[in-house]
Structures are given as C-alpha cells and as structure tokens.
Amino acid sequence: MSILQSFEEYQKARVKFVQAVAEGATRPQNIEVMNNAGVMQLLRPLLLDNVPSIQQTAALALGRLANYSEDLAEAVVGNEILPQLVYSLSDQNRFYKKAAAFVLRAVAKHSPDLSQAV
C-alpha cells in the first residue's frame, strides 16, 4: 500500500466513523453505549478536521447527543467542545454554521446554566 493510499484510507475511516456516530445518535438505545465509549472525546478533534464534511457531521452528531439529555449537553460544555465549535466559525460554510447553531441550541435548551455557558 502506498503512503497516498494510507491517507485515503484514513480519511475514509474518519468519514465512516463520524457518519455512523451521527446516525447512531438518532436512536435512544445507542446513546448510553456511545457516551460510555467516550464519544465526546472522539468527536471533539473532528470539529477541526481538514475535511469540511467531517467537521459538519461531527457537529451534527454532537448536536444530536446534546439534544438528547441535559447530562450530554453538560458533557459538551464540560469537554470544552463549545470553544472548539465556534473557533473557526467565521471561516466555515453555511452547512457547518447550521450544524454549529444546532449544537448551541441543543445545549442551551436544557437549563439556564447551560444557556449561560453558550
């Protein structure tokens, strides 16, 4: 396998992973398993990935998780994901901005404290 193929495989794996997490986050029975597997820590670096679709899908997954429960919304705040989410907002396309806004809404809706964190 050439080095270029290795990079292509790595990108495909990241895309596949983040899509699976975003899809899995739509099903309540998956949420606890994903949380126990450290999904927040795994999604966080993908917000700064060099592939825009990976960034957008990571934000979508985080929004779905935060939307699910107050505990997961607190985990988004506690894992310092919000600063990373907004870090490159001005450089992003409208799809990322829409996903980022979804995360912010999903976190803020649960309580006044979480709303203040946003």
Tab-separated table of C-alpha atoms in Angstrom:
chain	number	residue	atom	x	y	z
A	1	MET	CA	0.000	0.000	0.000
A	2	SER	CA	1.380	3.398	-0.945
A	3	ILE	CA	1.509	6.267	1.508
A	4	LEU	CA	-1.154	8.073	-0.523
A	5	GLN	CA	-3.461	5.063	-0.175
A	6	SER	CA	-2.883	5.147	3.578
A	7	PHE	CA	-4.037	8.756	3.739
A	8	GLU	CA	-7.090	7.956	1.624
A	9	GLU	CA	-7.978	5.020	3.890
A	10	TYR	CA	-7.570	7.220	6.958
A	11	GLN	CA	-9.943	9.809	5.501
A	12	LYS	CA	-12.497	7.158	4.543
A	13	ALA	CA	-12.337	5.721	8.062
A	14	ARG	CA	-12.947	9.152	9.639
A	15	VAL	CA	-15.903	9.773	7.321
A	16	LYS	CA	-17.370	6.347	8.043
A	17	PHE	CA	-16.902	6.767	11.806
A	18	VAL	CA	-18.432	10.230	12.072
A	19	GLN	CA	-21.371	9.257	9.844
A	20	ALA	CA	-22.037	6.158	11.950
A	21	VAL	CA	-21.955	8.197	15.156
A	22	ALA	CA	-24.273	10.874	13.751
A	23	GLU	CA	-26.694	8.199	12.565
A	24	GLY	CA	-26.423	6.251	15.825
A	25	ALA	CA	-27.158	9.386	17.838
A	26	THR	CA	-30.673	9.412	16.382
A	27	ARG	CA	-31.534	6.210	18.276
A	28	PRO	CA	-32.008	6.470	22.057
A	29	GLN	CA	-30.800	2.896	22.638
A	30	ASN	CA	-27.347	3.867	21.299
A	31	ILE	CA	-26.794	6.990	23.375
A	32	GLU	CA	-25.557	5.391	26.607
A	33	VAL	CA	-23.239	2.992	24.774
A	34	MET	CA	-21.767	5.848	22.760
A	35	ASN	CA	-21.336	8.003	25.844
A	36	ASN	CA	-19.629	5.164	27.740
A	37	ALA	CA	-17.301	4.683	24.760
A	38	GLY	CA	-16.100	8.292	25.088
A	39	VAL	CA	-17.870	9.642	22.029
A	40	MET	CA	-17.454	13.291	23.084
A	41	GLN	CA	-13.675	13.000	23.252
A	42	LEU	CA	-13.629	11.214	19.896
A	43	LEU	CA	-15.804	13.798	18.141
A	44	ARG	CA	-14.036	16.851	19.533
A	45	PRO	CA	-10.911	16.712	17.322
A	46	LEU	CA	-13.079	16.023	14.278
A	47	LEU	CA	-14.513	19.545	14.608
A	48	LEU	CA	-11.102	20.774	13.428
A	49	ASP	CA	-10.611	18.112	10.771
A	50	ASN	CA	-9.268	19.311	7.432
A	51	VAL	CA	-12.279	17.826	5.609
A	52	PRO	CA	-15.338	20.124	5.896
A	53	SER	CA	-17.901	17.311	5.650
A	54	ILE	CA	-16.260	15.567	8.620
A	55	GLN	CA	-16.422	18.807	10.638
A	56	GLN	CA	-20.098	19.273	9.776
A	57	THR	CA	-21.055	15.695	10.568
A	58	ALA	CA	-19.159	15.809	13.875
A	59	ALA	CA	-21.087	18.952	14.826
A	60	LEU	CA	-24.361	17.300	13.806
A	61	ALA	CA	-23.557	14.262	15.963
A	62	LEU	CA	-22.696	16.486	18.936
A	63	GLY	CA	-25.944	18.391	18.478
A	64	ARG	CA	-27.964	15.193	18.434
A	65	LEU	CA	-26.232	13.967	21.580
A	66	ALA	CA	-26.660	17.288	23.401
A	67	ASN	CA	-30.282	17.439	22.314
A	68	TYR	CA	-30.940	14.024	23.849
A	69	SER	CA	-30.345	14.893	27.503
A	70	GLU	CA	-29.156	17.546	29.894
A	71	ASP	CA	-26.322	15.259	31.027
A	72	LEU	CA	-24.964	15.029	27.497
A	73	ALA	CA	-25.398	18.771	26.994
A	74	GLU	CA	-23.344	19.254	30.167
A	75	ALA	CA	-20.748	16.865	28.744
A	76	VAL	CA	-20.460	19.061	25.643
A	77	VAL	CA	-19.751	22.033	27.911
A	78	GLY	CA	-17.514	20.058	30.293
A	79	ASN	CA	-15.376	18.670	27.490
A	80	GLU	CA	-14.686	22.219	26.252
A	81	ILE	CA	-16.338	21.480	22.933
A	82	LEU	CA	-18.119	24.827	22.588
A	83	PRO	CA	-14.935	26.925	22.178
A	84	GLN	CA	-13.682	24.478	19.590
A	85	LEU	CA	-17.043	24.570	17.839
A	86	VAL	CA	-17.006	28.342	17.429
A	87	TYR	CA	-13.236	28.683	16.918
A	88	SER	CA	-13.357	28.603	13.141
A	89	LEU	CA	-16.976	29.616	12.651
A	90	SER	CA	-16.136	32.676	10.560
A	91	ASP	CA	-14.154	30.539	8.113
A	92	GLN	CA	-16.837	27.903	7.671
A	93	ASN	CA	-19.558	27.305	5.110
A	94	ARG	CA	-23.263	27.585	5.856
A	95	PHE	CA	-23.657	23.843	6.441
A	96	TYR	CA	-21.147	23.867	9.295
A	97	LYS	CA	-22.691	27.048	10.694
A	98	LYS	CA	-26.119	25.406	10.663
A	99	ALA	CA	-24.760	22.329	12.474
A	100	ALA	CA	-22.912	24.531	14.995
A	101	ALA	CA	-26.095	26.513	15.672
A	102	PHE	CA	-27.905	23.211	16.274
A	103	VAL	CA	-25.316	22.246	18.913
A	104	LEU	CA	-25.631	25.623	20.632
A	105	ARG	CA	-29.449	25.400	20.669
A	106	ALA	CA	-29.358	21.796	21.884
A	107	VAL	CA	-27.090	22.716	24.800
A	108	ALA	CA	-28.873	25.947	25.726
A	109	LYS	CA	-32.400	24.500	25.792
A	110	HIS	CA	-31.881	22.320	28.857
A	111	SER	CA	-31.336	24.848	31.638
A	112	PRO	CA	-30.495	28.466	32.432
A	113	ASP	CA	-26.974	27.404	33.470
A	114	LEU	CA	-26.346	25.648	30.170
A	115	SER	CA	-27.840	28.586	28.315
A	116	GLN	CA	-25.366	30.825	30.130
A	117	ALA	CA	-22.495	28.512	29.135
A	118	VAL	CA	-23.394	29.048	25.489
